[in-house]
CSV table of C-alpha atoms and ligand atoms in Angstrom, one decimal:
chain,number,residue,atom,x,y,z
A,11,MET,CA,-9.4,-23.8,48.4
A,12,ARG,CA,-9.3,-20.2,48.5
A,13,SER,CA,-5.8,-20.0,48.6
A,14,PHE,CA,-5.4,-22.2,45.7
A,15,PHE,CA,-7.0,-19.8,43.5
A,16,TYR,CA,-5.3,-17.6,44.9
A,17,PHE,CA,-1.9,-19.2,44.2
A,18,ALA,CA,-2.6,-20.0,41.0
A,19,PHE,CA,-3.9,-16.8,40.1
A,20,LEU,CA,-0.9,-15.3,41.3
A,21,PHE,CA,1.4,-17.8,39.0
A,22,TRP,CA,-0.7,-17.2,36.0
A,23,GLY,CA,0.3,-13.4,36.8
A,24,LEU,CA,3.9,-13.5,37.0
A,25,ASN,CA,4.2,-16.0,34.7
A,26,LEU,CA,2.2,-13.4,32.0
A,27,SER,CA,4.9,-10.8,33.0
A,28,ALA,CA,7.6,-13.1,32.9
A,29,GLN,CA,6.3,-13.6,29.3
A,30,ASN,CA,6.2,-10.3,28.1
A,31,ASN,CA,9.6,-9.5,29.7
A,32,LEU,CA,10.9,-12.3,27.3
A,33,SER,CA,10.0,-11.1,24.3
A,34,PRO,CA,12.5,-9.2,21.8
A,35,LYS,CA,12.6,-6.1,22.1
A,36,PRO,CA,11.7,-3.8,19.1
A,37,TYR,CA,14.9,-3.0,16.5
A,38,GLY,CA,15.2,0.1,15.5
A,39,VAL,CA,11.7,2.2,14.2
A,40,VAL,CA,8.4,0.1,13.8
A,41,PRO,CA,5.1,0.9,12.2
A,42,THR,CA,2.2,3.0,14.0
A,43,GLU,CA,-1.3,1.1,14.7
A,44,ARG,CA,-2.6,3.2,11.5
A,45,GLN,CA,0.3,1.7,9.6
A,46,MET,CA,-0.4,-2.1,10.5
A,47,LYS,CA,-3.6,-1.4,9.0
A,48,TRP,CA,-2.7,0.0,5.9
A,49,HIS,CA,0.1,-3.4,5.5
A,50,GLU,CA,-2.9,-5.2,5.8
A,51,THR,CA,-5.0,-3.8,3.4
A,52,GLU,CA,-2.1,-4.9,0.8
A,53,ARG,CA,-3.7,-3.9,-2.5
A,54,TYR,CA,-6.6,-1.6,-3.0
A,55,CYS,CA,-7.5,0.8,-6.3
A,56,PHE,CA,-6.8,4.2,-7.6
A,57,LEU,CA,-9.7,5.8,-9.9
A,58,HIS,CA,-8.8,8.6,-12.3
A,59,PHE,CA,-11.6,10.8,-13.5
A,60,THR,CA,-12.4,13.7,-14.4
A,61,VAL,CA,-12.2,16.6,-17.4
A,62,ASN,CA,-9.5,14.5,-18.6
A,63,THR,CA,-11.5,11.6,-19.4
A,64,PHE,CA,-13.5,13.3,-21.5
A,65,THR,CA,-10.7,15.5,-23.1
A,66,ASN,CA,-8.3,12.5,-23.6
A,67,LEU,CA,-5.9,14.5,-22.0
A,68,GLU,CA,-3.5,13.7,-19.0
A,69,TRP,CA,-3.0,16.9,-17.8
A,70,GLY,CA,-5.7,19.3,-18.5
A,71,MET,CA,-4.9,22.8,-18.1
A,72,GLY,CA,-7.7,23.9,-16.0
A,73,GLY,CA,-9.7,26.2,-18.2
A,74,GLU,CA,-11.8,23.3,-19.2
A,75,ALA,CA,-15.8,23.9,-19.6
A,76,GLU,CA,-17.1,22.2,-16.3
A,77,GLY,CA,-19.9,21.1,-19.1
A,78,VAL,CA,-17.1,19.2,-20.3
A,79,PHE,CA,-17.6,16.2,-17.4
A,80,ASN,CA,-20.6,14.2,-18.5
A,81,PRO,CA,-20.1,10.6,-17.9
A,82,THR,CA,-23.4,9.1,-19.5
A,83,ASP,CA,-24.2,6.3,-17.8
A,84,PHE,CA,-22.1,6.6,-14.3
A,85,SER,CA,-22.3,3.8,-11.7
A,86,ALA,CA,-20.4,4.3,-8.4
A,87,GLU,CA,-21.7,0.6,-7.5
A,88,GLN,CA,-20.0,-0.8,-11.2
A,89,ILE,CA,-16.7,0.8,-9.8
A,90,VAL,CA,-16.6,-0.2,-6.8
A,91,SER,CA,-17.9,-3.7,-7.2
A,92,THR,CA,-15.7,-4.4,-9.6
A,93,ILE,CA,-13.0,-3.3,-7.1
A,94,ALA,CA,-14.3,-5.3,-4.3
A,95,ASN,CA,-15.2,-8.6,-6.1
A,96,HIS,CA,-11.7,-8.5,-7.7
A,97,GLY,CA,-10.0,-8.9,-3.9
A,98,PHE,CA,-9.3,-5.1,-3.7
A,99,LYS,CA,-9.7,-3.7,-0.5
A,100,GLY,CA,-9.6,-0.2,-0.9
A,101,ALA,CA,-10.3,2.5,-3.3
A,102,ILE,CA,-8.3,6.4,-3.8
A,103,LEU,CA,-10.2,8.4,-6.0
A,104,THR,CA,-9.1,11.9,-8.0
A,105,CYS,CA,-11.2,14.1,-5.8
A,106,LYS,CA,-9.1,16.8,-8.2
A,107,HIS,CA,-6.7,16.9,-10.2
A,108,HIS,CA,-3.9,18.8,-11.8
A,109,ASP,CA,-6.8,20.3,-14.1
A,110,GLY,CA,-8.2,21.9,-10.5
A,111,PHE,CA,-11.7,20.6,-11.4
A,112,CYS,CA,-13.5,18.7,-8.5
A,113,LEU,CA,-15.4,15.7,-8.4
A,114,TRP,CA,-17.5,17.2,-5.7
A,115,PRO,CA,-19.3,20.3,-5.2
A,116,SER,CA,-17.2,22.4,-3.2
A,117,LYS,CA,-17.9,25.5,-1.7
A,118,TYR,CA,-14.7,27.5,-2.4
A,119,THR,CA,-14.8,27.0,-6.4
A,120,GLU,CA,-17.2,27.2,-8.9
A,121,HIS,CA,-14.6,24.5,-11.2
A,122,SER,CA,-16.9,21.6,-9.9
A,123,VAL,CA,-19.6,19.2,-10.7
A,124,LYS,CA,-21.8,21.8,-9.6
A,125,ASN,CA,-21.8,23.4,-12.9
A,126,SER,CA,-21.5,20.3,-15.2
A,127,THR,CA,-24.3,19.2,-17.2
A,128,TRP,CA,-24.1,15.7,-15.5
A,129,LYS,CA,-27.0,15.3,-13.1
A,130,ASN,CA,-27.9,18.7,-13.8
A,131,GLY,CA,-25.2,19.8,-11.5
A,132,LYS,CA,-26.6,17.5,-8.2
A,133,GLY,CA,-24.2,15.3,-8.7
A,134,ASP,CA,-21.1,14.0,-6.5
A,135,VAL,CA,-19.1,11.4,-7.3
A,136,VAL,CA,-17.4,11.9,-4.1
A,137,LYS,CA,-20.1,11.3,-2.4
A,138,GLU,CA,-21.3,8.4,-4.6
A,139,ILE,CA,-18.3,6.5,-4.7
A,140,SER,CA,-17.6,6.9,-0.5
A,141,GLU,CA,-20.7,5.2,-0.2
A,142,ALA,CA,-20.2,2.7,-2.4
A,143,CYS,CA,-17.1,1.8,-0.8
A,144,LYS,CA,-19.1,1.6,2.4
A,145,ARG,CA,-21.8,-0.8,1.0
A,146,HIS,CA,-19.3,-3.0,-0.1
A,147,GLY,CA,-16.7,-3.1,3.3
A,148,ILE,CA,-13.8,-1.4,1.5
A,149,LYS,CA,-11.8,1.5,2.2
A,150,PHE,CA,-12.0,4.7,1.0
A,151,GLY,CA,-9.2,7.4,0.4
A,152,VAL,CA,-8.9,10.4,-1.2
A,153,TYR,CA,-6.2,12.1,-4.1
A,154,LEU,CA,-6.3,16.1,-3.7
A,155,SER,CA,-4.0,17.6,-6.3
A,156,PRO,CA,-1.5,20.0,-4.4
A,157,TRP,CA,-1.0,21.5,-7.9
A,158,ASP,CA,-4.1,23.4,-9.4
A,159,ARG,CA,-4.0,25.1,-13.0
A,160,ASN,CA,-7.3,26.4,-12.5
A,161,SER,CA,-7.5,28.5,-9.2
A,162,ALA,CA,-6.4,32.3,-9.6
A,163,LEU,CA,-4.5,32.1,-6.6
A,164,TYR,CA,-2.0,29.2,-7.3
A,165,GLY,CA,1.5,30.0,-6.3
A,166,LYS,CA,0.1,33.2,-3.9
A,167,PRO,CA,-0.1,32.3,0.1
A,168,GLU,CA,-4.1,32.7,-0.5
A,169,TYR,CA,-4.2,29.4,-2.1
A,170,ILE,CA,-2.9,27.1,0.5
A,171,THR,CA,-5.9,28.5,2.8
A,172,TYR,CA,-8.1,27.3,-0.9
A,173,TYR,CA,-5.9,23.8,-0.6
A,174,ARG,CA,-6.7,23.3,3.4
A,175,ASN,CA,-10.4,24.4,3.1
A,176,GLN,CA,-11.0,21.9,0.3
A,177,LEU,CA,-9.3,18.9,2.1
A,178,ARG,CA,-11.5,19.7,5.2
A,179,GLU,CA,-14.4,19.2,3.1
A,180,LEU,CA,-13.3,16.2,1.9
A,181,LEU,CA,-11.9,15.0,5.6
A,182,THR,CA,-15.2,15.8,7.1
A,183,ASN,CA,-18.1,15.0,4.8
A,184,TYR,CA,-17.4,11.3,3.0
A,185,GLY,CA,-16.7,9.3,5.9
A,186,GLU,CA,-13.7,7.2,7.5
A,187,ILE,CA,-10.7,7.7,4.9
A,188,PHE,CA,-8.0,5.4,4.9
A,189,GLU,CA,-5.2,7.3,2.7
A,190,VAL,CA,-4.8,11.0,1.8
A,191,TRP,CA,-2.6,10.8,-1.6
A,192,LEU,CA,-0.5,13.7,-1.8
A,193,ASP,CA,1.0,14.3,-5.5
A,194,GLY,CA,4.7,15.1,-6.0
A,195,ALA,CA,4.2,16.7,-9.3
A,196,ASN,CA,3.8,20.7,-9.0
A,197,GLY,CA,3.7,23.9,-10.8
A,198,GLY,CA,4.4,25.2,-14.6
A,199,ASP,CA,2.2,26.2,-17.3
A,200,GLY,CA,-1.8,26.8,-16.6
A,201,TYR,CA,-4.9,28.7,-16.9
A,202,TYR,CA,-4.6,30.1,-13.3
A,203,GLY,CA,-8.0,31.9,-13.2
A,204,GLY,CA,-7.4,33.2,-17.3
A,205,ALA,CA,-3.9,34.8,-16.7
A,206,ASN,CA,-2.6,31.8,-18.8
A,207,GLU,CA,1.3,31.6,-17.8
A,208,LYS,CA,3.8,29.6,-15.5
A,209,ARG,CA,4.0,29.9,-12.1
A,210,GLU,CA,6.6,27.8,-10.2
A,211,ILE,CA,6.7,27.3,-6.4
A,212,ASP,CA,9.0,26.7,-3.8
A,213,ARG,CA,8.7,22.8,-3.1
A,214,VAL,CA,10.4,22.9,0.3
A,215,THR,CA,8.8,26.3,1.5
A,216,TYR,CA,5.5,26.8,0.1
A,217,TYR,CA,3.2,24.2,0.7
A,218,ASP,CA,3.7,24.4,4.2
A,219,TRP,CA,3.0,20.7,4.4
A,220,PRO,CA,3.7,19.9,8.5
A,221,ASN,CA,0.9,22.3,9.3
A,222,THR,CA,-1.3,20.6,6.5
A,223,TRP,CA,-0.3,16.9,7.9
A,224,LYS,CA,-1.7,18.4,11.7
A,225,ILE,CA,-5.2,18.6,9.5
A,226,ILE,CA,-5.5,15.2,8.3
A,227,ARG,CA,-4.3,14.1,11.6
A,228,GLU,CA,-6.9,16.1,13.8
A,229,LEU,CA,-10.0,15.1,11.1
A,230,GLN,CA,-9.0,11.4,10.2
A,231,PRO,CA,-6.4,10.1,12.5
A,232,ASN,CA,-6.2,7.0,11.3
A,233,ALA,CA,-5.7,8.2,7.8
A,234,CYS,CA,-2.2,7.1,6.1
A,235,ILE,CA,-0.8,10.2,4.4
A,236,PHE,CA,1.2,9.4,1.2
A,237,SER,CA,3.4,11.4,-0.7
A,238,ASP,CA,7.2,11.4,-2.1
A,239,LEU,CA,8.7,11.2,1.5
A,240,GLY,CA,5.8,10.3,4.0
A,241,PRO,CA,5.1,11.0,6.6
A,242,ASP,CA,2.8,7.4,6.6
A,243,VAL,CA,3.3,5.9,3.3
A,244,ARG,CA,6.1,6.8,0.8
A,245,TRP,CA,5.8,6.8,-3.1
A,246,CYS,CA,8.3,3.4,-4.5
A,247,GLY,CA,9.9,6.0,-6.8
A,248,ASN,CA,8.5,5.0,-9.9
A,249,GLU,CA,5.0,4.0,-11.6
A,250,SER,CA,6.2,0.8,-13.3
A,251,GLY,CA,4.6,-1.3,-10.8
A,252,PHE,CA,7.5,-2.5,-8.8
A,253,VAL,CA,9.8,-2.0,-5.5
A,254,GLN,CA,13.7,-3.7,-5.6
A,255,ASP,CA,13.6,-7.2,-4.1
A,256,SER,CA,15.8,-5.9,-1.4
A,257,CYS,CA,13.4,-3.2,0.2
A,258,TRP,CA,13.4,-1.9,3.7
A,259,ALA,CA,9.9,-0.2,5.4
A,260,PRO,CA,12.4,2.2,7.3
A,261,TYR,CA,13.3,5.0,5.5
A,262,THR,CA,15.6,8.1,5.1
A,263,ALA,CA,14.7,10.3,2.1
A,264,ILE,CA,17.5,11.7,0.2
A,265,GLY,CA,17.3,15.4,-1.4
A,266,ARG,CA,18.5,16.2,-5.2
A,267,ASP,CA,22.0,17.2,-6.0
A,268,GLY,CA,22.8,17.8,-2.1
A,269,ALA,CA,19.5,19.6,-1.5
A,270,LYS,CA,16.8,18.9,1.2
A,271,PRO,CA,14.6,16.0,-0.1
A,272,ALA,CA,10.9,17.7,-1.1
A,273,ILE,CA,7.8,16.8,-2.1
A,274,GLY,CA,8.7,16.3,-5.7
A,275,TYR,CA,12.0,16.7,-5.5
A,276,PHE,CA,14.2,13.9,-4.0
A,277,ASP,CA,16.2,11.0,-4.9
A,278,GLU,CA,13.4,8.6,-6.6
A,279,ARG,CA,15.9,5.2,-6.3
A,280,VAL,CA,16.4,5.6,-2.6
A,281,ALA,CA,12.4,5.2,-2.5
A,282,GLU,CA,12.7,1.9,-4.4
A,283,THR,CA,14.8,0.2,-1.7
A,284,GLY,CA,14.1,2.1,1.2
A,285,THR,CA,17.2,2.6,3.9
A,286,LEU,CA,18.8,0.0,5.9
A,287,ASN,CA,18.5,1.6,9.5
A,288,GLY,CA,16.0,4.3,8.2
A,289,GLU,CA,15.3,6.9,10.2
A,290,ALA,CA,11.6,6.5,10.5
A,291,TRP,CA,8.8,3.4,9.1
A,292,ILE,CA,7.5,5.1,5.9
A,293,PRO,CA,6.6,1.6,3.5
A,294,ALA,CA,6.3,1.9,0.0
A,295,GLU,CA,3.1,1.7,-2.1
A,296,VAL,CA,3.3,0.9,-5.6
A,297,ASP,CA,1.2,3.1,-7.6
A,298,VAL,CA,1.0,1.5,-11.2
A,299,SER,CA,-1.8,2.0,-14.3
A,300,ILE,CA,-3.5,-0.9,-15.7
A,301,ARG,CA,-3.4,0.9,-19.1
A,302,PRO,CA,-0.6,3.1,-20.4
A,303,GLY,CA,-2.1,6.3,-19.2
A,304,TRP,CA,-3.7,7.0,-15.7
A,305,PHE,CA,-6.9,8.8,-17.2
A,306,TYR,CA,-8.9,6.5,-19.9
A,307,HIS,CA,-8.1,7.3,-23.3
A,308,PRO,CA,-10.6,4.8,-25.7
A,309,ASN,CA,-7.1,4.5,-28.2
A,310,GLU,CA,-5.5,2.4,-25.2
A,311,ASP,CA,-8.3,0.2,-25.2
A,312,SER,CA,-6.4,-2.7,-26.6
A,313,LYS,CA,-3.3,-1.6,-23.9
A,314,VAL,CA,-4.6,-3.2,-20.7
A,315,ARG,CA,-2.4,-5.4,-19.0
A,316,ASN,CA,-2.2,-8.7,-19.6
A,317,LEU,CA,-2.4,-11.5,-16.7
A,318,ALA,CA,1.6,-11.8,-17.0
A,319,SER,CA,2.4,-8.6,-16.4
A,320,LEU,CA,-0.7,-8.2,-13.7
A,321,LYS,CA,1.5,-11.4,-12.0
A,322,GLU,CA,4.9,-9.5,-11.8
A,323,ILE,CA,3.7,-6.8,-10.2
A,324,TYR,CA,2.0,-8.5,-7.6
A,325,PHE,CA,5.2,-10.1,-6.7
A,326,LYS,CA,7.1,-7.1,-7.3
A,327,SER,CA,5.0,-4.8,-4.8
A,328,VAL,CA,3.4,-7.0,-2.5
A,329,GLY,CA,5.8,-9.6,-2.7
A,330,ASN,CA,8.7,-7.5,-1.8
A,331,GLY,CA,6.3,-5.9,1.5
A,332,ALA,CA,5.0,-3.1,-0.4
A,333,CYS,CA,1.3,-2.4,-1.1
A,334,TRP,CA,-0.3,-2.0,-4.3
A,335,ASN,CA,-2.3,0.9,-5.7
A,336,LEU,CA,-3.8,-0.3,-8.9
A,337,ASN,CA,-5.3,2.3,-10.8
A,338,LEU,CA,-8.2,1.7,-13.0
A,339,PRO,CA,-9.5,4.4,-14.8
A,340,PRO,CA,-13.3,5.0,-15.3
A,341,ASP,CA,-14.2,5.8,-19.4
A,342,ARG,CA,-16.4,8.4,-20.6
A,343,THR,CA,-19.6,5.9,-19.6
A,344,GLY,CA,-18.5,6.4,-15.9
A,345,ARG,CA,-17.8,2.6,-15.8
A,346,ILE,CA,-14.5,0.7,-15.7
A,347,ASN,CA,-14.0,-0.5,-19.0
A,348,ALA,CA,-15.0,-4.4,-19.6
A,349,ASN,CA,-11.3,-4.9,-21.4
A,350,ASP,CA,-10.2,-3.9,-17.8
A,351,VAL,CA,-12.5,-6.2,-16.0
A,352,LYS,CA,-11.3,-9.1,-18.0
A,353,ALA,CA,-8.0,-8.3,-17.1
A,354,LEU,CA,-8.9,-8.4,-13.2
A,355,ASP,CA,-11.0,-11.8,-13.5
A,356,ASP,CA,-7.4,-13.0,-15.1
A,357,LEU,CA,-6.0,-11.8,-12.4
A,358,GLN,CA,-8.4,-12.7,-9.3
A,359,ASP,CA,-8.7,-16.0,-10.9
A,360,PHE,CA,-4.8,-16.6,-10.7
A,361,LEU,CA,-4.5,-15.2,-7.4
A,362,THR,CA,-7.3,-17.5,-6.0
A,363,LYS,CA,-6.0,-20.7,-7.7
A,364,SER,CA,-2.4,-19.9,-6.4
A,365,PHE,CA,-3.1,-18.9,-3.0
A,366,THR,CA,-5.8,-20.9,-1.1
A,367,ASN,CA,-4.0,-24.3,-0.5
A,368,ASN,CA,-1.7,-23.7,1.8
A,369,ILE,CA,0.7,-26.9,1.8
A,370,LEU,CA,2.1,-26.2,5.3
A,371,GLU,CA,-1.0,-27.0,6.7
A,372,GLY,CA,-0.6,-30.0,8.9
A,373,ALA,CA,3.6,-30.1,8.4
A,374,LYS,CA,5.9,-29.8,11.6
A,375,ALA,CA,7.8,-27.0,12.4
A,376,THR,CA,11.1,-27.4,13.8
A,377,ALA,CA,14.1,-24.5,14.4
A,378,SER,CA,17.5,-24.7,15.3
A,379,GLU,CA,16.9,-22.3,18.7
A,380,THR,CA,14.4,-21.2,20.4
A,381,ARG,CA,14.2,-18.3,22.4
A,382,GLY,CA,15.0,-19.1,25.9
A,383,LYS,CA,13.4,-22.5,25.2
A,384,GLN,CA,9.8,-21.2,25.7
A,385,ARG,CA,7.0,-22.8,24.0
A,386,GLN,CA,5.5,-18.8,23.3
A,387,PHE,CA,8.7,-18.8,21.0
A,388,SER,CA,8.3,-22.1,19.2
A,389,ALA,CA,8.7,-23.0,15.3
A,390,SER,CA,5.0,-24.0,15.1
A,391,LYS,CA,4.0,-20.3,15.8
A,392,VAL,CA,4.6,-19.7,12.2
A,393,LEU,CA,2.0,-22.2,11.2
A,394,ASP,CA,-0.6,-20.6,13.0
A,395,ASP,CA,-3.1,-18.5,12.0
A,396,ASP,CA,-2.5,-15.8,15.1
A,397,LYS,CA,-0.9,-12.5,14.1
A,398,GLU,CA,0.4,-11.8,17.0
A,399,SER,CA,2.6,-14.9,17.7
A,400,TYR,CA,5.5,-15.3,16.0
A,401,TRP,CA,8.6,-18.1,16.2
A,402,ALA,CA,11.7,-15.9,18.1
A,403,VAL,CA,15.4,-16.8,19.0
A,404,ASN,CA,17.8,-15.5,21.7
A,405,ASP,CA,18.9,-11.7,21.5
A,406,ASN,CA,22.7,-12.4,20.2
A,407,THR,CA,21.6,-15.0,17.7
A,408,LYS,CA,21.5,-13.6,13.8
A,409,THR,CA,22.2,-16.8,12.1
A,410,ALA,CA,19.1,-19.4,12.3
A,411,SER,CA,17.1,-21.9,10.6
A,412,LEU,CA,13.2,-23.1,10.3
A,413,THR,CA,13.0,-26.7,8.7
A,414,PHE,CA,9.4,-28.0,7.7
A,415,GLN,CA,8.3,-31.6,7.3
A,416,LEU,CA,5.8,-32.5,5.0
A,417,LYS,CA,3.3,-34.8,5.4
A,418,GLY,CA,4.7,-36.1,1.8
A,419,GLN,CA,6.2,-35.2,-1.3
A,420,THR,CA,4.4,-32.3,-2.9
A,421,GLU,CA,4.8,-29.9,-5.4
A,422,PHE,CA,5.3,-26.3,-5.0
A,423,ASN,CA,7.1,-23.3,-6.1
A,424,CYS,CA,6.3,-20.3,-3.8
A,425,MET,CA,7.1,-19.4,0.2
A,426,GLU,CA,5.2,-17.0,1.9
A,427,ILE,CA,7.3,-15.2,4.8
A,428,LYS,CA,6.3,-12.5,7.0
A,429,GLU,CA,8.0,-10.8,9.8
A,430,PHE,CA,6.7,-10.0,12.9
A,431,ILE,CA,7.0,-6.1,11.9
A,432,ARG,CA,5.4,-5.0,15.1
A,433,LEU,CA,8.8,-5.6,16.4
A,434,GLY,CA,10.8,-4.0,13.3
A,435,GLN,CA,12.1,-5.1,9.9
A,436,ARG,CA,15.1,-7.5,10.8
A,437,ILE,CA,16.5,-9.8,8.0
A,438,GLN,CA,19.0,-9.0,5.4
A,439,SER,CA,19.5,-12.1,3.7
A,440,PHE,CA,18.0,-15.6,3.8
A,441,THR,CA,18.0,-18.8,1.5
A,442,ILE,CA,15.3,-21.4,0.9
A,443,GLU,CA,16.2,-25.5,0.8
A,444,VAL,CA,14.3,-28.5,-0.3
A,445,GLU,CA,15.6,-31.7,1.1
A,446,LYS,CA,17.0,-34.3,-1.9
A,447,ALA,CA,18.4,-38.0,-1.5
A,448,GLY,CA,19.5,-36.7,1.9
A,449,LYS,CA,21.0,-33.5,0.6
A,450,TRP,CA,19.7,-30.1,1.0
A,451,GLN,CA,19.6,-27.8,-2.3
A,452,GLN,CA,19.2,-24.2,-2.7
A,453,VAL,CA,16.0,-23.3,-4.8
A,454,PHE,CA,15.9,-20.0,-3.6
A,455,LYS,CA,18.2,-16.8,-2.5
A,456,GLY,CA,17.0,-13.5,-1.2
A,457,SER,CA,17.7,-10.4,1.1
A,458,THR,CA,14.5,-8.4,3.0
A,459,ILE,CA,11.4,-9.9,4.1
A,460,GLY,CA,9.2,-7.3,5.9
A,461,ASN,CA,5.9,-7.1,6.0
A,462,LYS,CA,5.8,-10.0,3.5
A,463,LYS,CA,8.1,-11.7,0.9
A,464,LEU,CA,6.9,-13.9,-1.7
A,465,ALA,CA,10.0,-16.1,-2.8
A,466,LYS,CA,9.0,-17.6,-6.1
A,467,PHE,CA,11.3,-20.4,-7.7
A,468,LYS,CA,11.0,-23.2,-10.2
A,469,ASP,CA,8.3,-26.1,-9.4
A,470,VAL,CA,10.4,-28.6,-7.2
A,471,ASN,CA,9.2,-31.9,-5.4
A,472,ALA,CA,10.0,-32.9,-2.0
A,473,SER,CA,8.9,-33.6,1.5
A,474,LYS,CA,11.4,-31.4,3.5
A,475,LEU,CA,12.6,-27.5,3.1
A,476,ARG,CA,14.2,-25.4,5.5
A,477,ILE,CA,14.6,-21.8,5.5
A,478,ASN,CA,18.1,-20.3,6.4
A,479,PHE,CA,18.0,-16.8,8.3
A,480,ILE,CA,21.5,-15.8,7.0
A,481,ASN,CA,22.0,-12.2,8.2
A,482,ALA,CA,20.1,-10.2,10.2
A,483,LEU,CA,20.2,-6.5,11.8
A,484,ALA,CA,18.8,-7.9,15.0
A,485,CYS,CA,17.5,-11.8,15.9
A,486,PRO,CA,15.1,-13.1,13.3
A,487,VAL,CA,11.4,-12.8,14.7
A,488,ILE,CA,9.4,-14.7,12.4
A,489,GLU,CA,5.2,-14.3,11.9
A,490,SER,CA,4.2,-16.8,9.5
A,491,VAL,CA,5.7,-19.0,6.9
A,492,LYS,CA,3.1,-20.5,3.9
A,493,LEU,CA,3.8,-22.6,0.8
A,494,TYR,CA,2.0,-22.9,-2.2
A,495,LYS,CA,2.2,-24.1,-5.9
A,496,THR,CA,1.5,-21.0,-8.1
A,497,LEU,CA,-0.2,-20.9,-11.6
B,3,FUL,C1,1.5,11.6,-11.2
B,3,FUL,C2,0.4,12.6,-11.8
B,3,FUL,O1,1.2,13.6,-12.5
B,3,FUL,C3,-0.1,11.9,-12.3
B,3,FUL,O2,-1.2,12.6,-13.6
B,3,FUL,C4,-1.1,10.7,-11.7
B,3,FUL,O3,-2.0,11.5,-11.0
B,3,FUL,C5,0.5,10.3,-10.6
B,3,FUL,C6,-0.6,9.1,-9.8
B,3,FUL,O4,0.7,11.0,-10.1
B,3,FUL,O5,2.4,12.7,-10.2
């Protein structure tokens, strides 16, 4: 009996290692663990809030009196519960915008909430928002503007120490941070401690970014660093709410006019598409405001994006493999305005009604080929809930198909496809077809897939459909496929 168990165990062990050897090798660059967690976050909110909220500006000059910051009914609870209750999984707060005013009582400046009228100088917006995020189980991120129009030091080497000291405060005192947002807007007119002049900096050398990134890694190893160039997450190249339908997480930034790419000075169009066979895994974040401006302005209360616009952004960001960072600017009371909440209600209603019923549940999946004829790589793996299982084909196969037989005729108009991106982004083009009277009819033609593709097409009624993977950089490896009838 003992030897039976011994052999059974040995066989199981051999089988396991054989399975590992059978898996496809990663193709090109792949995401880190911290980037995988970021991909799963999918959508989160920006909170633009500072003196500008009260002065009606987008970019404060830096000389604003601290007393200007005085929300009449600030509620971190209202702000964060609004975000969490609408399915957003994180919040990134402008702890300091270009005007230099700090929403926390920084030790390194007098230009902060500690000298404002709000809560008699005892308030700390960063603390309240971060704690509300914890209570609601969503992630918290910080925006700390590199450009500081208040600081007399700006433009001098000493400013870099000042900036890093502030970053240390934010990354030490407010719990786990999921993203550090580094803005590319830089240099120009400002108050600068009363000098009131124009200061330009060298975008390539001034900030010495690699050494600042080291501080972030040391203090918050799980935080993704966002900037025009990454290193973990890249700006999508526009503030209008999209990446291109063909979008790679792999990315090689290109400089402008033959110069070396720098934060604040690079070719934005490449950021919208990423780079086929790009040199690093740096997926795109789509940051866009729910209103025309980033900060709250009373005259924009009637200009909040409607459902059609928010839907479009969802499909063109999350549905093209990016994450969506939607800005909700708190108003002068210190809350999210009712008009913005109404727009979020409409969006959440649309998402819930559209994406709750996966039509492929209970369907049968078959494939043109299964890697090594092994069950672990079979077509059915795209239908299970296991994020680590996938359908794969043999190494030399670049063209393959997955066919789905539904239980009966059903109406649908949207397919969600996810590549198993831990092994790299591979698919370059695909089509979706449905069977009608024994003939295949194309309903969608797409290019890249990556972390998630939402392929949206006209309503169609069918019981059989297939995805043709037409071209890929390496053998297709597909984690999951879902099918919906969206509103
Ligand atoms: C830009 C800034 O200049 C805007 O004010 C805003 O913060 C946006 C998210 O990034 O670069």
